[in-house]
Short mmCIF file of C-alpha atoms in Angstrom, two decimals:
data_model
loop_
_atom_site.label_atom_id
_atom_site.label_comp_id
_atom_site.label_asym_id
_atom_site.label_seq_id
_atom_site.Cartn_x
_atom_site.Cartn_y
_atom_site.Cartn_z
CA UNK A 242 -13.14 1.69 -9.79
CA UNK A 243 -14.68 -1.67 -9.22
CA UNK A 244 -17.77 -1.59 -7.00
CA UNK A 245 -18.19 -4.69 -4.61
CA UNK A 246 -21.44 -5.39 -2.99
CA UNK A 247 -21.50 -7.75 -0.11
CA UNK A 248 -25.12 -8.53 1.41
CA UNK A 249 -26.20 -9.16 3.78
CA UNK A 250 -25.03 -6.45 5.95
CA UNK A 251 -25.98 -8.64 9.23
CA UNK A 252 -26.94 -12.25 10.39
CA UNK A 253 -27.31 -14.19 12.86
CA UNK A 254 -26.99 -17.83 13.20
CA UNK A 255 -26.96 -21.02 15.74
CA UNK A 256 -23.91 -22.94 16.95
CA UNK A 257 -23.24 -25.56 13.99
CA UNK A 258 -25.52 -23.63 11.63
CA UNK A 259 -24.34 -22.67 8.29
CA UNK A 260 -24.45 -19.39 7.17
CA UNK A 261 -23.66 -18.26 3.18
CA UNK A 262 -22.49 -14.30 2.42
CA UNK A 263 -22.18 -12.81 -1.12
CA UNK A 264 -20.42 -10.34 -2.96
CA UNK A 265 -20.98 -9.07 -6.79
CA UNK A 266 -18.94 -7.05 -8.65
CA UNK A 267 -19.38 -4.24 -10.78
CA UNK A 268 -17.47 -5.97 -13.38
CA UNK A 269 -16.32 -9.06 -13.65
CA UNK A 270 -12.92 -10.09 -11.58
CA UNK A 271 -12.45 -13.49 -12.89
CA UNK A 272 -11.04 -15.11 -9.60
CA UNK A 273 -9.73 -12.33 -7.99
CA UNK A 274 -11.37 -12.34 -4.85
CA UNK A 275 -10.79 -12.61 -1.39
CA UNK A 276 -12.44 -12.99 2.16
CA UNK A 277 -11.27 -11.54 5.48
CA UNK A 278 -12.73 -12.21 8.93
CA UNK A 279 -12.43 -8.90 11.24
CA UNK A 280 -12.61 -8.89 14.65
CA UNK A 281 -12.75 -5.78 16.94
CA UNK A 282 -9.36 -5.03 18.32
CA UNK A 283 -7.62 -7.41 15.94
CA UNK A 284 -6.10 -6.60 12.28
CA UNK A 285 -8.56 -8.63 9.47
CA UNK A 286 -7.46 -11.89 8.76
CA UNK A 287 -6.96 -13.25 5.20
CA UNK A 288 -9.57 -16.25 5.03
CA UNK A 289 -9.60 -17.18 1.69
CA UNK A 290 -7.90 -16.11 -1.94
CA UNK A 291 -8.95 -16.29 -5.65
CA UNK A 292 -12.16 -16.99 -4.32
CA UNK A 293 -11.69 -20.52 -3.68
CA UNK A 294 -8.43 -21.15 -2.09
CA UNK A 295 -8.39 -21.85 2.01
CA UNK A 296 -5.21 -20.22 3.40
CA UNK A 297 -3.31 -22.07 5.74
CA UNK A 298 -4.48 -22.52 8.85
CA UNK A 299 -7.88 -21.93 8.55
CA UNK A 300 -10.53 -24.42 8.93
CA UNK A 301 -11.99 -26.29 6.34
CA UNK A 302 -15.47 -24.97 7.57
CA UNK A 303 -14.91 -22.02 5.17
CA UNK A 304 -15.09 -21.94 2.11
CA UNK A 305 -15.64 -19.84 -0.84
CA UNK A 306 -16.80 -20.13 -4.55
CA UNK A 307 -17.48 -18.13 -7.96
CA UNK A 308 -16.41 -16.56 -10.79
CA UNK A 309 -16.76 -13.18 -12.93
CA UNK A 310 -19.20 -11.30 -10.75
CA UNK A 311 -20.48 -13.36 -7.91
CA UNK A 312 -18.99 -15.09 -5.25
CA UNK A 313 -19.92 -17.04 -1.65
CA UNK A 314 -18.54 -17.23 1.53
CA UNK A 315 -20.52 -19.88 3.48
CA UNK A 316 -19.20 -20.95 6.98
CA UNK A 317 -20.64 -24.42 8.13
CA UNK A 318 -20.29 -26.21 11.89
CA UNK A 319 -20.68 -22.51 12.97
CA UNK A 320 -18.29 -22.04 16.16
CA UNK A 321 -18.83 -19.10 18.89
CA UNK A 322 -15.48 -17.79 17.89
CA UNK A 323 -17.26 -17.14 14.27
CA UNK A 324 -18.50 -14.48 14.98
CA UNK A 325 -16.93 -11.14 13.59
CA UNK A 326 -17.29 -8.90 10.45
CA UNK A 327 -16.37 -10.57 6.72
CA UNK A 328 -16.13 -8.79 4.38
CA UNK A 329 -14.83 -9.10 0.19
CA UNK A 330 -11.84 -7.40 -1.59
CA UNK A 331 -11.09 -7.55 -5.11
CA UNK A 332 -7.82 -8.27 -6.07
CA UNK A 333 -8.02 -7.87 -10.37
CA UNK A 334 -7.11 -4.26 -10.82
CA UNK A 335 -6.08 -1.25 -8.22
CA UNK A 336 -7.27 0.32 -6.93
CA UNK A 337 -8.46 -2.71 -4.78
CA UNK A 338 -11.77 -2.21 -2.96
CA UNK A 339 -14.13 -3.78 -0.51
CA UNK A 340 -17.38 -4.89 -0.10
CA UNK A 341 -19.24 -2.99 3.43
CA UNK A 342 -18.91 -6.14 5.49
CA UNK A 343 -21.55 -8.78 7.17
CA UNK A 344 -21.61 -8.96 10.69
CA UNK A 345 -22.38 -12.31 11.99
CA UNK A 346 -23.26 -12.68 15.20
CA UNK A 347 -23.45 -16.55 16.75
CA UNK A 348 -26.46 -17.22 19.13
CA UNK B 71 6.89 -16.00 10.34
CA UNK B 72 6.05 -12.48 8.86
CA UNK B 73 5.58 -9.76 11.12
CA UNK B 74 5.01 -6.39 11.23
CA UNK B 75 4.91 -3.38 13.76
CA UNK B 76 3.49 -0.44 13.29
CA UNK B 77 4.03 2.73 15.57
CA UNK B 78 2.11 4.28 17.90
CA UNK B 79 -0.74 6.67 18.01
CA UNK B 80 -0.93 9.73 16.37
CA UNK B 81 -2.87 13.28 17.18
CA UNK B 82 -2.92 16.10 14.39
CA UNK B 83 -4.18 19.27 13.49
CA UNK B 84 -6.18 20.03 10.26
CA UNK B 85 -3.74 20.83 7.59
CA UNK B 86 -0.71 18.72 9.10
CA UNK B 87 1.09 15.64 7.79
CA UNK B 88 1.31 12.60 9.80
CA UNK B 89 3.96 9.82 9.28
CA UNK B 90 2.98 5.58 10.47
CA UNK B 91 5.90 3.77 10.22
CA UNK B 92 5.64 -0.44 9.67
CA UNK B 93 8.78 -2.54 10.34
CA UNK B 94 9.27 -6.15 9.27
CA UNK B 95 10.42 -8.83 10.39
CA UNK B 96 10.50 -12.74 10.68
CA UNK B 97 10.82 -12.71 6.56
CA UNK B 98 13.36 -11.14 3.49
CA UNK B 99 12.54 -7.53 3.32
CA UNK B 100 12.13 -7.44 -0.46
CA UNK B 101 10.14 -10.30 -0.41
CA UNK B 102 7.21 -9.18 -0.47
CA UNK B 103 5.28 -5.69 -1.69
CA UNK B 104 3.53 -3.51 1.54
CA UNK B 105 0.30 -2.17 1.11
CA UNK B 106 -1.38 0.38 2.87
CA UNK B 107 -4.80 0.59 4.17
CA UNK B 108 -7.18 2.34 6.21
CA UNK B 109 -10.61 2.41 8.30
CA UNK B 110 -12.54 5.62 9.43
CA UNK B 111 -15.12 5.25 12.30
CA UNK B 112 -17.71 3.05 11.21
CA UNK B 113 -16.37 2.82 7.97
CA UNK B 114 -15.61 0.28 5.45
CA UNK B 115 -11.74 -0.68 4.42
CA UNK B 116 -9.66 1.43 1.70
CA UNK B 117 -6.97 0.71 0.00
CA UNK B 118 -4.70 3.23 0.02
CA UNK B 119 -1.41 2.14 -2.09
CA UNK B 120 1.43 -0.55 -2.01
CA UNK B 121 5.18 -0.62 -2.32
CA UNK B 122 7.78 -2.87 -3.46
CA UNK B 123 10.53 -3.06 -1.32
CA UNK B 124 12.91 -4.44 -3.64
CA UNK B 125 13.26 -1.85 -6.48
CA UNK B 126 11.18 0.89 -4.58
CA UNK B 127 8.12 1.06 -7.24
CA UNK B 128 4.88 2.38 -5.70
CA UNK B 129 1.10 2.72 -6.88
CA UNK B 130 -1.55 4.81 -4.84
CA UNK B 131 -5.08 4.93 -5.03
CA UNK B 132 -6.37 7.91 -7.07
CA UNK B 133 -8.00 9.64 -4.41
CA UNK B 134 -4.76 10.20 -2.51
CA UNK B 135 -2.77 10.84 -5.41
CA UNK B 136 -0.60 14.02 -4.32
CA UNK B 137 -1.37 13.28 -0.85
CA UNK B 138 0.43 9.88 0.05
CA UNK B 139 3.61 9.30 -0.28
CA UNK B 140 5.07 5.20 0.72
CA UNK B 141 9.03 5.18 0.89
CA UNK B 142 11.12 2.34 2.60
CA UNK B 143 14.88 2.28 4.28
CA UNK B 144 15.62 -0.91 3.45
CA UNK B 145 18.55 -0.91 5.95
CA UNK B 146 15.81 -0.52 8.83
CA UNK B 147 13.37 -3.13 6.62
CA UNK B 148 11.02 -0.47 7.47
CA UNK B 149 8.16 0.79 5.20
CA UNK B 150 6.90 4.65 5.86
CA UNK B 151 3.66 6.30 4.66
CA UNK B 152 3.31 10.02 4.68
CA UNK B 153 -0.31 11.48 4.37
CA UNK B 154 -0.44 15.22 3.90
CA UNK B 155 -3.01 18.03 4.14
CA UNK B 156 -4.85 15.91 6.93
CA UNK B 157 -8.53 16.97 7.46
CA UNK B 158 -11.33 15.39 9.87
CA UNK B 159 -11.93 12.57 7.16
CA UNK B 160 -8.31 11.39 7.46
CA UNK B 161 -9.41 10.01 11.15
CA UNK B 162 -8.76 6.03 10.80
CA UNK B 163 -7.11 3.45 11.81
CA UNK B 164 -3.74 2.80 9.61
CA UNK B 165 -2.56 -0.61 8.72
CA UNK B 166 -0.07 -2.11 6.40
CA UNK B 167 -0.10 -5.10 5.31
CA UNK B 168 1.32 -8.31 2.74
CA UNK B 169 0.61 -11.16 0.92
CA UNK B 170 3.13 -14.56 0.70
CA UNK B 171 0.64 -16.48 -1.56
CA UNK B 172 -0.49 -13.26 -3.76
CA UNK B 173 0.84 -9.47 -3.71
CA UNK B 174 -2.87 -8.35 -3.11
CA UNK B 175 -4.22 -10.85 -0.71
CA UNK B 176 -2.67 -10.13 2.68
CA UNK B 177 -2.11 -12.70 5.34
CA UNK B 178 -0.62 -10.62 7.63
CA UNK B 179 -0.48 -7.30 9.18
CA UNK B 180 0.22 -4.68 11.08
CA UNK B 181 -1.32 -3.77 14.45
CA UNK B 182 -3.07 -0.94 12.73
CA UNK B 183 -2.18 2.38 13.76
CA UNK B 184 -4.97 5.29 15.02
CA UNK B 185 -4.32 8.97 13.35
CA UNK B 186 -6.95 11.01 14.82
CA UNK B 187 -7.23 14.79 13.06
CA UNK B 188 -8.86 17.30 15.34
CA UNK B 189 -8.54 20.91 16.03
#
């Protein structure tokens, strides 16, 4: 199975800060990574896709990059409502798996 | 819009099966393939397996091989997944979930569903 490590496991940042979270693979995954935002009560939702792609409806203040083995996430103009758990999946070969998740909390 | 709804809360008893049931809506049923995931107290997510809904195929993860079983009635666009031999580490909360852009990147989901396994 691939291994995804996702550091750091916390942060905390200012209103309109910028904040940048990474994940590494155990092998590489070409482009086949994803980022979900997870709020308590609320089912993840799908940020962005093969690493780089913004899904719709999601502001342009995320974004991700990488390739093979390590990828960002970095969230700029940080907003209150930013703050939640994010965390990796790869999506090259099943079974897919997850990196532990970054909380971030906004101050 | 894609939807789906998951059903309600579950209680079990070491050793039992449980069934969470996810219906669709807003989209083609056979459009797109269901996966199934889960997250235990404190806990990271796991991927559990995935179905198609068109031709019925399934994959699950290997370390519920035996275990899981996903199975559809397309006439109910409704996607079932059967766990069996539940223990205290099957405590989570259920979801399913699908991609529109990419089979395994999922934009939307279930409500999640809470199996809790206690004697």
């Amino acid at each position: 199975d691939i291994q995804m490590t996702q550091s750091p496991s916390s942060l905390s940042a200012p209103v309109l800060g910028t904040v940048t979270v990474t994940c590494r693979a155990s092998q590489s995954i070409s482009a086949y990574l994803n980022w979900y935002q997870h709020k308590p009560g609320e089912a993840p939702k799908l940020l962005i896709f093969t690493a780089s792609t913004l899904q719709s409806g999601v502001p342009s203040r995320f974004s991700g990059g990488g390739s093979g083995t390590d990828f960002t996430l970095t969230i700029s103009s940080l907003q209150p409502e930013d703050s939640a758990t994010y965390f990796c999946q790869q999506s090259y070969s099943t079974p897919y798996t997850f990196g532990q998740g970054t909380k971030l909390e906004i101050q | 819009q894609a939807h789906l709804a998951q059903s309600g809360a579950e209680v079990k008893k070491p050793g039992a099966s449980v069934r969470v049931s996810c219906k669709a809506s807003g989209y083609i049923f056979e459009a797109y393939d269901i996966n199934w995931l889960r997250q235990a107290p404190g806990q990271g997510l796991e991927w559990m397996g995935w179905l198609n809904p068109k031709n019925g195929n399934t994959g699950y993860a290997r370390q519920f091989e035996g275990r899981v079983t996903v199975s559809r009635d397309s006439a109910k666009s409704t996607v079932y997944m059967d766990l069996t031999g539940l223990t205290s580490d099957d405590t989570a909360l259920y979801y399913c979930a699908g991609g529109t852009e990419m089979s395994s990147a999922w934009d939307f989901w279930g409500q999640g569903t809470m199996v809790t396994v206690s004697s």
